[in-house]
mmCIF file of C-alpha atoms in Angstrom:
data_model
loop_
_atom_site.group_PDB
_atom_site.id
_atom_site.type_symbol
_atom_site.label_atom_id
_atom_site.label_comp_id
_atom_site.label_asym_id
_atom_site.label_seq_id
_atom_site.Cartn_x
_atom_site.Cartn_y
_atom_site.Cartn_z
ATOM 1 C CA GLY R 23 0.184 0.043 0.114
ATOM 2 C CA GLN R 24 0.849 3.815 -0.364
ATOM 3 C CA ASN R 25 2.201 5.595 3.133
ATOM 4 C CA ILE R 26 3.208 8.599 4.107
ATOM 5 C CA ASP R 27 4.708 8.811 7.749
ATOM 6 C CA GLN R 28 5.081 12.306 9.705
ATOM 7 C CA PRO R 29 5.402 12.586 13.242
ATOM 8 C CA THR R 30 2.017 13.489 15.129
ATOM 9 C CA GLU R 31 2.995 16.491 17.083
ATOM 10 C CA MET R 32 6.251 18.693 17.668
ATOM 11 C CA THR R 33 7.328 21.305 20.177
ATOM 12 C CA ALA R 34 9.604 23.964 19.502
ATOM 13 C CA THR R 35 10.713 27.383 21.180
ATOM 14 C CA GLU R 36 10.063 30.721 19.824
ATOM 15 C CA GLY R 37 13.415 31.755 17.866
ATOM 16 C CA ALA R 38 14.623 28.270 17.518
ATOM 17 C CA ILE R 39 15.010 25.768 14.451
ATOM 18 C CA VAL R 40 12.936 22.690 13.731
ATOM 19 C CA GLN R 41 12.797 19.935 11.407
ATOM 20 C CA ILE R 42 9.693 18.261 10.447
ATOM 21 C CA ASN R 43 10.426 14.783 8.855
ATOM 22 C CA CYS R 44 8.268 13.121 5.956
ATOM 23 C CA THR R 45 8.844 9.398 4.834
ATOM 24 C CA TYR R 46 7.154 8.007 2.097
ATOM 25 C CA GLN R 47 6.273 4.603 0.136
ATOM 26 C CA THR R 48 4.568 5.023 -2.797
ATOM 27 C CA SER R 49 3.988 3.571 -6.148
ATOM 28 C CA GLY R 50 6.002 5.869 -8.149
ATOM 29 C CA PHE R 51 7.183 9.541 -7.614
ATOM 30 C CA ASN R 52 6.309 12.655 -9.102
ATOM 31 C CA GLY R 53 6.815 15.023 -6.676
ATOM 32 C CA LEU R 54 6.209 16.110 -3.120
ATOM 33 C CA PHE R 55 4.616 19.111 -1.373
ATOM 34 C CA TRP R 56 4.182 20.695 1.734
ATOM 35 C CA TYR R 57 1.175 22.606 2.990
ATOM 36 C CA GLN R 58 0.815 24.531 6.240
ATOM 37 C CA GLN R 59 -2.478 24.580 8.002
ATOM 38 C CA HIS R 60 -3.666 26.621 10.968
ATOM 39 C CA ALA R 61 -6.284 25.492 12.894
ATOM 40 C CA GLY R 62 -9.708 26.038 11.630
ATOM 41 C CA GLU R 63 -8.380 27.298 8.221
ATOM 42 C CA ALA R 64 -7.282 26.344 4.922
ATOM 43 C CA PRO R 65 -4.130 24.350 4.001
ATOM 44 C CA THR R 66 -1.851 26.620 2.436
ATOM 45 C CA PHE R 67 1.189 25.643 -0.001
ATOM 46 C CA LEU R 68 4.435 26.202 1.261
ATOM 47 C CA SER R 69 6.839 24.321 -1.122
ATOM 48 C CA TYR R 70 7.529 21.638 -3.551
ATOM 49 C CA ASN R 71 10.114 19.294 -4.413
ATOM 50 C CA VAL R 72 10.446 16.849 -7.649
ATOM 51 C CA LEU R 73 14.366 16.645 -7.646
ATOM 52 C CA ASP R 74 16.787 15.741 -4.783
ATOM 53 C CA GLY R 75 17.784 18.967 -3.101
ATOM 54 C CA LEU R 76 16.957 22.070 -1.289
ATOM 55 C CA GLU R 77 14.306 24.624 -1.847
ATOM 56 C CA GLU R 78 14.355 27.626 0.128
ATOM 57 C CA LYS R 79 11.509 29.972 0.926
ATOM 58 C CA GLY R 80 12.317 32.759 3.393
ATOM 59 C CA ARG R 81 12.357 31.095 6.612
ATOM 60 C CA PHE R 82 11.171 27.858 5.318
ATOM 61 C CA SER R 83 13.295 25.375 3.403
ATOM 62 C CA SER R 84 12.214 21.847 2.065
ATOM 63 C CA VAL R 85 14.718 18.929 1.201
ATOM 64 C CA LEU R 86 14.164 16.078 -0.610
ATOM 65 C CA SER R 87 15.932 12.770 -0.975
ATOM 66 C CA ARG R 88 14.011 10.555 -3.714
ATOM 67 C CA THR R 89 16.795 7.546 -3.033
ATOM 68 C CA LYS R 90 15.804 7.598 0.488
ATOM 69 C CA GLY R 91 12.169 8.307 0.422
ATOM 70 C CA TYR R 92 12.027 11.073 2.698
ATOM 71 C CA SER R 93 11.731 14.941 2.916
ATOM 72 C CA TYR R 94 11.881 17.286 5.410
ATOM 73 C CA LEU R 95 10.735 20.921 6.290
ATOM 74 C CA LEU R 96 13.230 23.208 8.119
ATOM 75 C CA LEU R 97 11.912 26.270 9.992
ATOM 76 C CA LYS R 98 14.040 28.706 11.264
ATOM 77 C CA GLU R 99 13.753 31.803 13.583
ATOM 78 C CA LEU R 100 10.500 30.285 14.582
ATOM 79 C CA GLN R 101 7.369 32.659 15.466
ATOM 80 C CA MET R 102 4.638 32.156 17.331
ATOM 81 C CA LYS R 103 2.375 32.480 14.203
ATOM 82 C CA ASP R 104 4.286 29.205 12.978
ATOM 83 C CA SER R 105 2.153 27.411 15.174
ATOM 84 C CA ALA R 106 0.097 25.041 12.946
ATOM 85 C CA SER R 107 -0.424 21.612 10.939
ATOM 86 C CA TYR R 108 2.280 20.957 8.568
ATOM 87 C CA LEU R 109 1.052 18.388 5.682
ATOM 88 C CA CYS R 110 3.219 16.329 3.491
ATOM 89 C CA ALA R 111 1.932 15.315 0.389
ATOM 90 C CA VAL R 112 3.228 12.872 -2.776
ATOM 91 C CA TYR R 113 2.316 12.561 -6.172
ATOM 92 C CA ASP R 114 2.586 9.068 -7.120
ATOM 93 C CA SER R 115 2.899 7.335 -10.598
ATOM 94 C CA ASN R 116 -0.737 8.049 -11.628
ATOM 95 C CA TYR R 117 -0.223 11.766 -10.236
ATOM 96 C CA GLN R 118 -2.848 11.038 -7.629
ATOM 97 C CA LEU R 119 -1.834 13.241 -4.360
ATOM 98 C CA ILE R 120 -1.354 10.847 -1.237
ATOM 99 C CA TRP R 121 -1.432 12.655 1.953
ATOM 100 C CA GLY R 122 0.102 12.302 5.418
ATOM 101 C CA ALA R 123 -1.786 13.020 8.599
ATOM 102 C CA GLY R 124 0.057 16.113 9.324
ATOM 103 C CA THR R 125 2.478 17.219 12.060
ATOM 104 C CA LYS R 126 1.067 19.812 14.599
ATOM 105 C CA LEU R 127 3.818 22.227 15.410
ATOM 106 C CA ILE R 128 3.431 24.082 18.947
ATOM 107 C CA ILE R 129 5.458 26.958 19.549
ATOM 108 C CA LYS R 130 6.488 28.003 23.157
ATOM 109 C CA PRO R 131 7.886 31.383 24.201
ATOM 110 C CA ASP N 30 -8.720 37.906 -1.897
ATOM 111 C CA VAL N 31 -10.789 34.607 -1.223
ATOM 112 C CA LYS N 32 -10.229 32.271 -4.249
ATOM 113 C CA VAL N 33 -12.102 29.119 -3.066
ATOM 114 C CA THR N 34 -15.363 29.844 -1.490
ATOM 115 C CA GLN N 35 -17.422 27.001 0.616
ATOM 116 C CA SER N 36 -20.811 28.189 1.345
ATOM 117 C CA SER N 37 -21.174 26.679 4.834
ATOM 118 C CA ARG N 38 -18.647 26.671 7.458
ATOM 119 C CA TYR N 39 -20.399 24.696 10.294
ATOM 120 C CA LEU N 40 -23.624 22.273 9.698
ATOM 121 C CA VAL N 41 -25.556 20.290 11.745
ATOM 122 C CA LYS N 42 -28.078 17.769 10.196
ATOM 123 C CA ARG N 43 -29.635 14.840 11.247
ATOM 124 C CA THR N 44 -29.088 11.152 10.025
ATOM 125 C CA GLY N 45 -30.851 10.556 6.689
ATOM 126 C CA GLU N 46 -30.953 14.191 5.770
ATOM 127 C CA LYS N 47 -29.704 15.345 2.363
ATOM 128 C CA VAL N 48 -26.886 17.559 2.482
ATOM 129 C CA PHE N 49 -25.322 19.929 -0.364
ATOM 130 C CA LEU N 50 -22.146 21.416 0.230
ATOM 131 C CA GLU N 51 -20.978 24.257 -2.294
ATOM 132 C CA CYS N 52 -17.644 25.193 -3.392
ATOM 133 C CA VAL N 53 -16.940 28.020 -5.785
ATOM 134 C CA GLN N 54 -13.299 29.185 -7.093
ATOM 135 C CA ASP N 55 -12.621 32.192 -9.317
ATOM 136 C CA MET N 56 -9.089 31.380 -10.644
ATOM 137 C CA ASP N 57 -10.588 29.577 -13.849
ATOM 138 C CA HIS N 58 -9.124 26.143 -12.636
ATOM 139 C CA GLU N 59 -9.817 22.877 -14.675
ATOM 140 C CA ASN N 60 -9.796 20.559 -11.898
ATOM 141 C CA MET N 61 -11.604 20.666 -8.441
ATOM 142 C CA PHE N 62 -11.616 18.080 -5.461
ATOM 143 C CA TRP N 63 -13.428 17.368 -2.504
ATOM 144 C CA TYR N 64 -11.441 16.098 0.424
ATOM 145 C CA ARG N 65 -12.738 14.929 3.827
ATOM 146 C CA GLN N 66 -10.249 15.503 6.940
ATOM 147 C CA ASP N 67 -10.418 13.535 10.149
ATOM 148 C CA PRO N 68 -8.033 13.505 12.970
ATOM 149 C CA GLY N 69 -5.004 11.260 12.582
ATOM 150 C CA LEU N 70 -5.722 10.546 9.076
ATOM 151 C CA GLY N 71 -4.398 12.261 6.040
ATOM 152 C CA LEU N 72 -6.815 14.157 3.541
ATOM 153 C CA ARG N 73 -8.856 11.565 1.966
ATOM 154 C CA LEU N 74 -10.351 12.157 -1.981
ATOM 155 C CA ILE N 75 -13.857 11.743 -2.018
ATOM 156 C CA TYR N 76 -14.483 12.824 -5.711
ATOM 157 C CA PHE N 77 -12.560 14.839 -8.270
ATOM 158 C CA SER N 78 -13.515 16.773 -11.598
ATOM 159 C CA TYR N 79 -11.121 17.534 -14.655
ATOM 160 C CA ASP N 80 -13.845 19.400 -16.443
ATOM 161 C CA VAL N 81 -17.740 20.488 -16.557
ATOM 162 C CA LYS N 82 -19.789 18.042 -16.316
ATOM 163 C CA MET N 83 -16.955 15.081 -15.631
ATOM 164 C CA LYS N 84 -16.586 13.535 -12.310
ATOM 165 C CA GLU N 85 -14.151 10.783 -11.200
ATOM 166 C CA LYS N 86 -14.357 8.580 -7.942
ATOM 167 C CA GLY N 87 -11.562 9.446 -5.288
ATOM 168 C CA ASP N 88 -10.760 6.856 -2.625
ATOM 169 C CA ILE N 89 -13.809 7.031 -0.581
ATOM 170 C CA PRO N 90 -17.017 7.841 -2.778
ATOM 171 C CA GLU N 91 -19.301 5.694 -1.231
ATOM 172 C CA GLY N 92 -22.059 7.549 0.266
ATOM 173 C CA TYR N 93 -21.485 10.794 -1.683
ATOM 174 C CA SER N 94 -22.074 12.432 -5.097
ATOM 175 C CA VAL N 95 -21.052 15.255 -6.738
ATOM 176 C CA SER N 96 -22.248 17.859 -9.499
ATOM 177 C CA ARG N 97 -20.073 20.070 -11.654
ATOM 178 C CA GLU N 98 -22.387 21.964 -14.049
ATOM 179 C CA LYS N 99 -20.234 25.338 -14.246
ATOM 180 C CA LYS N 100 -16.478 24.986 -14.423
ATOM 181 C CA GLU N 101 -16.448 27.366 -11.142
ATOM 182 C CA ARG N 102 -18.811 25.435 -9.103
ATOM 183 C CA PHE N 103 -18.439 21.960 -7.551
ATOM 184 C CA SER N 104 -20.946 20.408 -5.305
ATOM 185 C CA LEU N 105 -20.757 17.857 -2.876
ATOM 186 C CA ILE N 106 -23.994 15.818 -1.828
ATOM 187 C CA LEU N 107 -24.639 13.366 0.690
ATOM 188 C CA GLU N 108 -27.893 11.529 -0.298
ATOM 189 C CA SER N 109 -28.773 10.157 3.394
ATOM 190 C CA ALA N 110 -26.458 11.683 5.942
ATOM 191 C CA SER N 111 -25.188 9.089 8.494
ATOM 192 C CA THR N 112 -23.216 9.889 11.766
ATOM 193 C CA ASN N 113 -19.929 8.479 10.238
ATOM 194 C CA GLN N 114 -20.045 11.258 7.760
ATOM 195 C CA THR N 115 -19.356 13.690 10.390
ATOM 196 C CA SER N 116 -16.333 15.405 9.573
ATOM 197 C CA MET N 117 -14.588 18.567 7.786
ATOM 198 C CA TYR N 118 -14.720 18.691 4.249
ATOM 199 C CA LEU N 119 -12.207 20.740 2.038
ATOM 200 C CA CYS N 120 -12.853 21.681 -1.457
ATOM 201 C CA ALA N 121 -9.782 22.384 -3.535
ATOM 202 C CA SER N 122 -8.976 23.513 -7.018
ATOM 203 C CA GLY N 123 -5.762 23.220 -9.371
ATOM 204 C CA GLU N 124 -4.491 23.196 -12.604
ATOM 205 C CA GLY N 125 -3.616 20.089 -14.280
ATOM 206 C CA ALA N 126 -1.234 17.596 -12.418
ATOM 207 C CA GLN N 127 0.804 16.741 -15.401
ATOM 208 C CA SER N 128 1.830 20.412 -15.504
ATOM 209 C CA GLY N 129 4.141 20.259 -13.132
ATOM 210 C CA ALA N 130 3.577 21.728 -9.696
ATOM 211 C CA ASN N 131 0.222 21.577 -9.521
ATOM 212 C CA VAL N 132 -0.738 23.672 -6.211
ATOM 213 C CA LEU N 133 -4.005 22.986 -4.951
ATOM 214 C CA THR N 134 -5.921 26.243 -3.213
ATOM 215 C CA PHE N 135 -8.030 25.200 -0.491
ATOM 216 C CA GLY N 136 -11.365 26.468 0.567
ATOM 217 C CA ALA N 137 -11.648 27.251 4.677
ATOM 218 C CA GLY N 138 -13.547 24.063 5.073
ATOM 219 C CA SER N 139 -17.264 22.723 5.984
ATOM 220 C CA ARG N 140 -17.255 21.055 9.303
ATOM 221 C CA LEU N 141 -20.504 18.822 9.061
ATOM 222 C CA THR N 142 -21.786 17.153 12.054
ATOM 223 C CA VAL N 143 -24.608 14.559 11.704
ATOM 224 C CA LEU N 144 -26.855 13.506 14.840
#
């Protein structure tokens, strides 16, 4: 079967750095997405990786390793507003999007 | 700046009632999707549509139907609501998947409670 694994919950301190991991086992691979979802709100797009390597967007970076079947999202200089769930999703060989259950990130002052 | 609008944020219905969830997008996207989101699970695809009057079953279509009469509007219908359909329903739209990073734009969600 197809599977995306993420930690259920993580806690970090304001101003620090946190890494959220995502491992996947899918039938084929055509790209990996990270979305951010604040409580009660719509998921919003953060990043997309299709080749191995790093994608940077301000304080957020995403890294992909296709050979190892994993990605991680790196959040720097954490702010209280970064408290949210972070969803990992993979396009399989049929361009069907497979979603992880999300990681709830709690930021403490 | 709202791009995907879901008509109802919160609904409470009784078992057996017919439920309509409406979704409208203003980005002229070809593709529209209905997901449900439950605690501890990833988003699960109910139905999707690549064009007007076209629909495709997702992973969990049982108990649901959809309608897409106009490009901008995609409706989810629960013919006879049941308690196990209590959930958050998310509508999304996007361009073709084969065009690379098909970023989805989501609505704010409709939280349905079936009593």
